Amino acid sequence: IKGGVDIIVLDSVSTMVPKDELEKDYDENERMAAAARLLGRFLNRVTMLADNNNTLIVLINQFRANISPMSQKSTKHWGGWALTYGVRLSIELTRISNKDTQATVQAFIEKDKLAGGERTKVELTLEYGKGFRTDLDILQFAAREGIVIQKGAWLQYETYKAQGLEKAALEFPLDDIRRELETKLNSN
């Protein structure tokens, strides 16, 4: 981490394997919570180093089906509760719809130690090969807050009017009004 690294991405957390797991034979007994201990130690060591060097660490984890009859949740994380307790910001992304060129993703902030605020779900558009469509997101947020007026499929902002979100993103002069919309969204 030392030496000017701005961001580290670990994809996927479940690929981390404890050393004793690699060295044991197949017929040896299973050690309970070895992955959780490894993840807990990793987070304790790396978090302090990242803080001291202004480095962002992104850990990508997958949900697994929880087959325990005692649990209320149908999914669980790899590594037990270690990741849940050790991170400062946890965002759960769930794919809602999938098209040829893009997907609609629901983002939910599960844990936030960095900034308070309400825990809401938002829908984001992810265009394959390009990333998140911020133009559509700004229009959606502005419509939800009443800044952009939405009646059915029609969207209107001041004198601009279009039918459908995609068309509005193309027809509205977003380069000109983006800062204005962002300012109004941040003040709400």
Tab-separated table of C-alpha atoms in Angstrom:
chain	number	residue	atom	x	y	z
A	1	ILE	CA	0.000	0.000	0.000
A	2	LYS	CA	2.892	2.343	0.653
A	3	GLY	CA	4.054	4.248	-2.366
A	4	GLY	CA	1.089	6.136	-3.762
A	5	VAL	CA	-1.473	3.444	-4.563
A	6	ASP	CA	-4.886	5.137	-4.724
A	7	ILE	CA	-7.180	2.127	-5.046
A	8	ILE	CA	-6.905	-1.633	-4.537
A	9	VAL	CA	-9.645	-3.952	-5.796
A	10	LEU	CA	-9.872	-7.524	-4.535
A	11	ASP	CA	-12.224	-9.546	-6.717
A	12	SER	CA	-13.387	-11.852	-5.241
A	13	VAL	CA	-12.953	-12.063	-1.481
A	14	SER	CA	-13.906	-15.748	-1.581
A	15	THR	CA	-10.677	-16.545	-3.480
A	16	MET	CA	-8.689	-15.838	-0.315
A	17	VAL	CA	-7.648	-19.212	1.107
A	18	PRO	CA	-5.994	-19.695	4.523
A	19	LYS	CA	-2.446	-21.110	4.255
A	20	ASP	CA	-3.243	-24.112	6.489
A	21	GLU	CA	-6.159	-24.943	4.170
A	22	LEU	CA	-3.761	-25.192	1.217
A	23	GLU	CA	-1.265	-27.339	3.117
A	24	LYS	CA	-3.601	-29.938	4.639
A	25	ASP	CA	-4.592	-33.273	3.141
A	26	TYR	CA	-8.095	-33.918	1.902
A	27	ASP	CA	-8.906	-36.345	4.704
A	28	GLU	CA	-7.942	-33.963	7.546
A	29	ASN	CA	-10.611	-32.484	9.801
A	30	GLU	CA	-12.112	-29.109	8.925
A	31	ARG	CA	-11.078	-26.146	11.089
A	32	MET	CA	-14.090	-24.050	12.004
A	33	ALA	CA	-14.190	-20.434	10.825
A	34	ALA	CA	-10.725	-20.453	9.221
A	35	ALA	CA	-11.926	-18.140	6.447
A	36	ALA	CA	-13.494	-15.719	8.930
A	37	ARG	CA	-10.277	-15.575	10.977
A	38	LEU	CA	-8.224	-14.934	7.830
A	39	LEU	CA	-10.578	-12.181	6.694
A	40	GLY	CA	-10.672	-10.588	10.152
A	41	ARG	CA	-6.865	-10.462	10.383
A	42	PHE	CA	-6.599	-9.163	6.820
A	43	LEU	CA	-9.066	-6.327	7.492
A	44	ASN	CA	-7.372	-5.337	10.761
A	45	ARG	CA	-3.958	-5.041	9.119
A	46	VAL	CA	-4.944	-3.520	5.800
A	47	THR	CA	-7.466	-0.955	7.091
A	48	MET	CA	-4.870	0.897	9.160
A	49	LEU	CA	-2.346	0.919	6.312
A	50	ALA	CA	-4.983	2.149	3.864
A	51	ASP	CA	-6.044	4.966	6.224
A	52	ASN	CA	-2.476	6.154	6.696
A	53	ASN	CA	-1.821	6.210	2.931
A	54	ASN	CA	-5.194	7.529	1.654
A	55	THR	CA	-5.882	4.311	-0.222
A	56	LEU	CA	-9.341	3.002	-1.064
A	57	ILE	CA	-9.802	-0.749	-0.782
A	58	VAL	CA	-12.720	-2.303	-2.652
A	59	LEU	CA	-13.618	-5.853	-1.679
A	60	ILE	CA	-16.003	-7.643	-4.024
A	61	ASN	CA	-17.869	-10.504	-2.429
A	62	GLN	CA	-20.635	-12.795	-3.589
A	63	PHE	CA	-23.662	-14.041	-1.740
A	64	ARG	CA	-24.115	-17.728	-1.179
A	65	ALA	CA	-27.355	-19.597	-0.538
A	66	ASN	CA	-27.851	-20.112	3.175
A	67	ILE	CA	-29.107	-23.644	3.751
A	68	SER	CA	-29.310	-23.325	7.528
A	69	PRO	CA	-32.873	-23.863	8.745
A	70	MET	CA	-32.167	-21.639	11.779
A	71	SER	CA	-31.347	-18.499	9.770
A	72	GLN	CA	-33.889	-15.904	8.669
A	73	LYS	CA	-31.738	-14.657	5.782
A	74	SER	CA	-31.705	-16.703	2.583
A	75	THR	CA	-28.163	-15.606	1.673
A	76	LYS	CA	-24.853	-15.261	3.469
A	77	HIS	CA	-21.372	-13.865	2.769
A	78	TRP	CA	-18.208	-15.899	2.422
A	79	GLY	CA	-16.112	-15.454	5.568
A	80	GLY	CA	-18.958	-15.277	8.063
A	81	TRP	CA	-19.513	-12.034	9.945
A	82	ALA	CA	-15.895	-10.836	9.662
A	83	LEU	CA	-16.533	-8.791	6.515
A	84	THR	CA	-19.764	-7.345	7.893
A	85	TYR	CA	-18.014	-6.080	11.043
A	86	GLY	CA	-14.702	-5.098	9.456
A	87	VAL	CA	-15.775	-2.777	6.630
A	88	ARG	CA	-16.797	0.856	6.839
A	89	LEU	CA	-19.151	0.943	3.857
A	90	SER	CA	-21.091	-2.007	2.516
A	91	ILE	CA	-23.205	-1.694	-0.640
A	92	GLU	CA	-25.336	-4.593	-1.819
A	93	LEU	CA	-25.835	-4.645	-5.592
A	94	THR	CA	-28.631	-6.745	-7.070
A	95	ARG	CA	-29.379	-7.082	-10.770
A	96	ILE	CA	-33.044	-6.285	-11.468
A	97	SER	CA	-33.188	-6.504	-15.242
A	98	ASN	CA	-30.777	-7.493	-17.956
A	99	LYS	CA	-30.783	-6.340	-21.585
A	100	ASP	CA	-28.282	-6.801	-24.428
A	101	THR	CA	-26.400	-3.557	-23.776
A	102	GLN	CA	-27.250	-2.679	-20.181
A	103	ALA	CA	-28.545	-3.883	-16.846
A	104	THR	CA	-30.607	-2.207	-14.166
A	105	VAL	CA	-28.965	-2.644	-10.770
A	106	GLN	CA	-30.453	-1.971	-7.346
A	107	ALA	CA	-27.969	-0.571	-4.827
A	108	PHE	CA	-28.649	-0.716	-1.091
A	109	ILE	CA	-26.287	0.676	1.547
A	110	GLU	CA	-26.200	-2.023	4.224
A	111	LYS	CA	-23.622	-0.331	6.448
A	112	ASP	CA	-22.186	3.175	6.463
A	113	LYS	CA	-19.646	4.340	9.058
A	114	LEU	CA	-18.447	7.201	6.836
A	115	ALA	CA	-21.594	9.312	6.564
A	116	GLY	CA	-24.982	9.083	8.179
A	117	GLY	CA	-28.207	9.208	6.321
A	118	GLU	CA	-31.123	7.049	5.483
A	119	ARG	CA	-30.684	3.585	4.041
A	120	THR	CA	-32.579	3.698	0.779
A	121	LYS	CA	-32.562	1.530	-2.295
A	122	VAL	CA	-31.732	3.172	-5.617
A	123	GLU	CA	-31.848	1.826	-9.138
A	124	LEU	CA	-28.866	2.488	-11.381
A	125	THR	CA	-28.314	1.771	-15.055
A	126	LEU	CA	-25.101	-0.087	-15.866
A	127	GLU	CA	-24.115	0.010	-19.529
A	128	TYR	CA	-21.847	-2.885	-20.456
A	129	GLY	CA	-18.329	-1.809	-21.409
A	130	LYS	CA	-18.920	1.809	-20.299
A	131	GLY	CA	-20.083	1.841	-16.682
A	132	PHE	CA	-22.937	3.498	-14.826
A	133	ARG	CA	-25.153	5.914	-16.782
A	134	THR	CA	-25.030	9.031	-14.629
A	135	ASP	CA	-27.251	10.960	-17.044
A	136	LEU	CA	-30.133	8.544	-16.463
A	137	ASP	CA	-29.444	8.396	-12.733
A	138	ILE	CA	-29.573	12.180	-12.311
A	139	LEU	CA	-32.871	12.344	-14.198
A	140	GLN	CA	-34.340	9.497	-12.098
A	141	PHE	CA	-33.264	11.090	-8.802
A	142	ALA	CA	-34.543	14.501	-9.920
A	143	ALA	CA	-37.895	12.973	-10.894
A	144	ARG	CA	-38.169	11.187	-7.538
A	145	GLU	CA	-37.487	14.462	-5.699
A	146	GLY	CA	-39.984	16.385	-7.855
A	147	ILE	CA	-37.353	18.573	-9.519
A	148	VAL	CA	-38.090	16.973	-12.888
A	149	ILE	CA	-41.834	16.546	-13.300
A	150	GLN	CA	-42.852	13.045	-14.335
A	151	LYS	CA	-46.361	12.260	-15.562
A	152	GLY	CA	-46.558	8.687	-16.757
A	153	ALA	CA	-43.667	8.188	-19.160
A	154	TRP	CA	-43.276	11.930	-19.844
A	155	LEU	CA	-40.527	13.925	-18.144
A	156	GLN	CA	-40.413	17.722	-18.035
A	157	TYR	CA	-37.835	20.147	-16.712
A	158	GLU	CA	-38.523	23.835	-17.315
A	159	THR	CA	-39.171	24.067	-21.092
A	160	TYR	CA	-37.698	20.674	-21.955
A	161	LYS	CA	-40.074	17.744	-22.406
A	162	ALA	CA	-39.536	14.151	-23.573
A	163	GLN	CA	-41.282	10.795	-23.442
A	164	GLY	CA	-39.246	8.141	-21.653
A	165	LEU	CA	-36.058	8.294	-19.648
A	166	GLU	CA	-33.747	7.318	-22.527
A	167	LYS	CA	-35.228	9.994	-24.800
A	168	ALA	CA	-35.024	12.615	-22.065
A	169	ALA	CA	-31.338	11.795	-21.573
A	170	LEU	CA	-30.798	12.379	-25.303
A	171	GLU	CA	-33.043	15.430	-25.801
A	172	PHE	CA	-32.466	17.393	-22.589
A	173	PRO	CA	-29.295	19.517	-22.733
A	174	LEU	CA	-27.790	17.610	-19.807
A	175	ASP	CA	-24.351	19.157	-20.264
A	176	ASP	CA	-25.932	22.547	-19.552
A	177	ILE	CA	-28.394	21.613	-16.793
A	178	ARG	CA	-26.457	18.853	-14.995
A	179	ARG	CA	-24.860	21.187	-12.409
A	180	GLU	CA	-28.201	22.881	-11.828
A	181	LEU	CA	-29.920	19.513	-11.197
A	182	GLU	CA	-27.078	18.300	-8.963
A	183	THR	CA	-27.229	21.510	-6.884
A	184	LYS	CA	-30.991	21.166	-6.445
A	185	LEU	CA	-30.639	17.462	-5.548
A	186	ASN	CA	-27.927	18.176	-2.970
A	187	SER	CA	-29.997	20.941	-1.336
A	188	ASN	CA	-33.016	18.607	-0.880
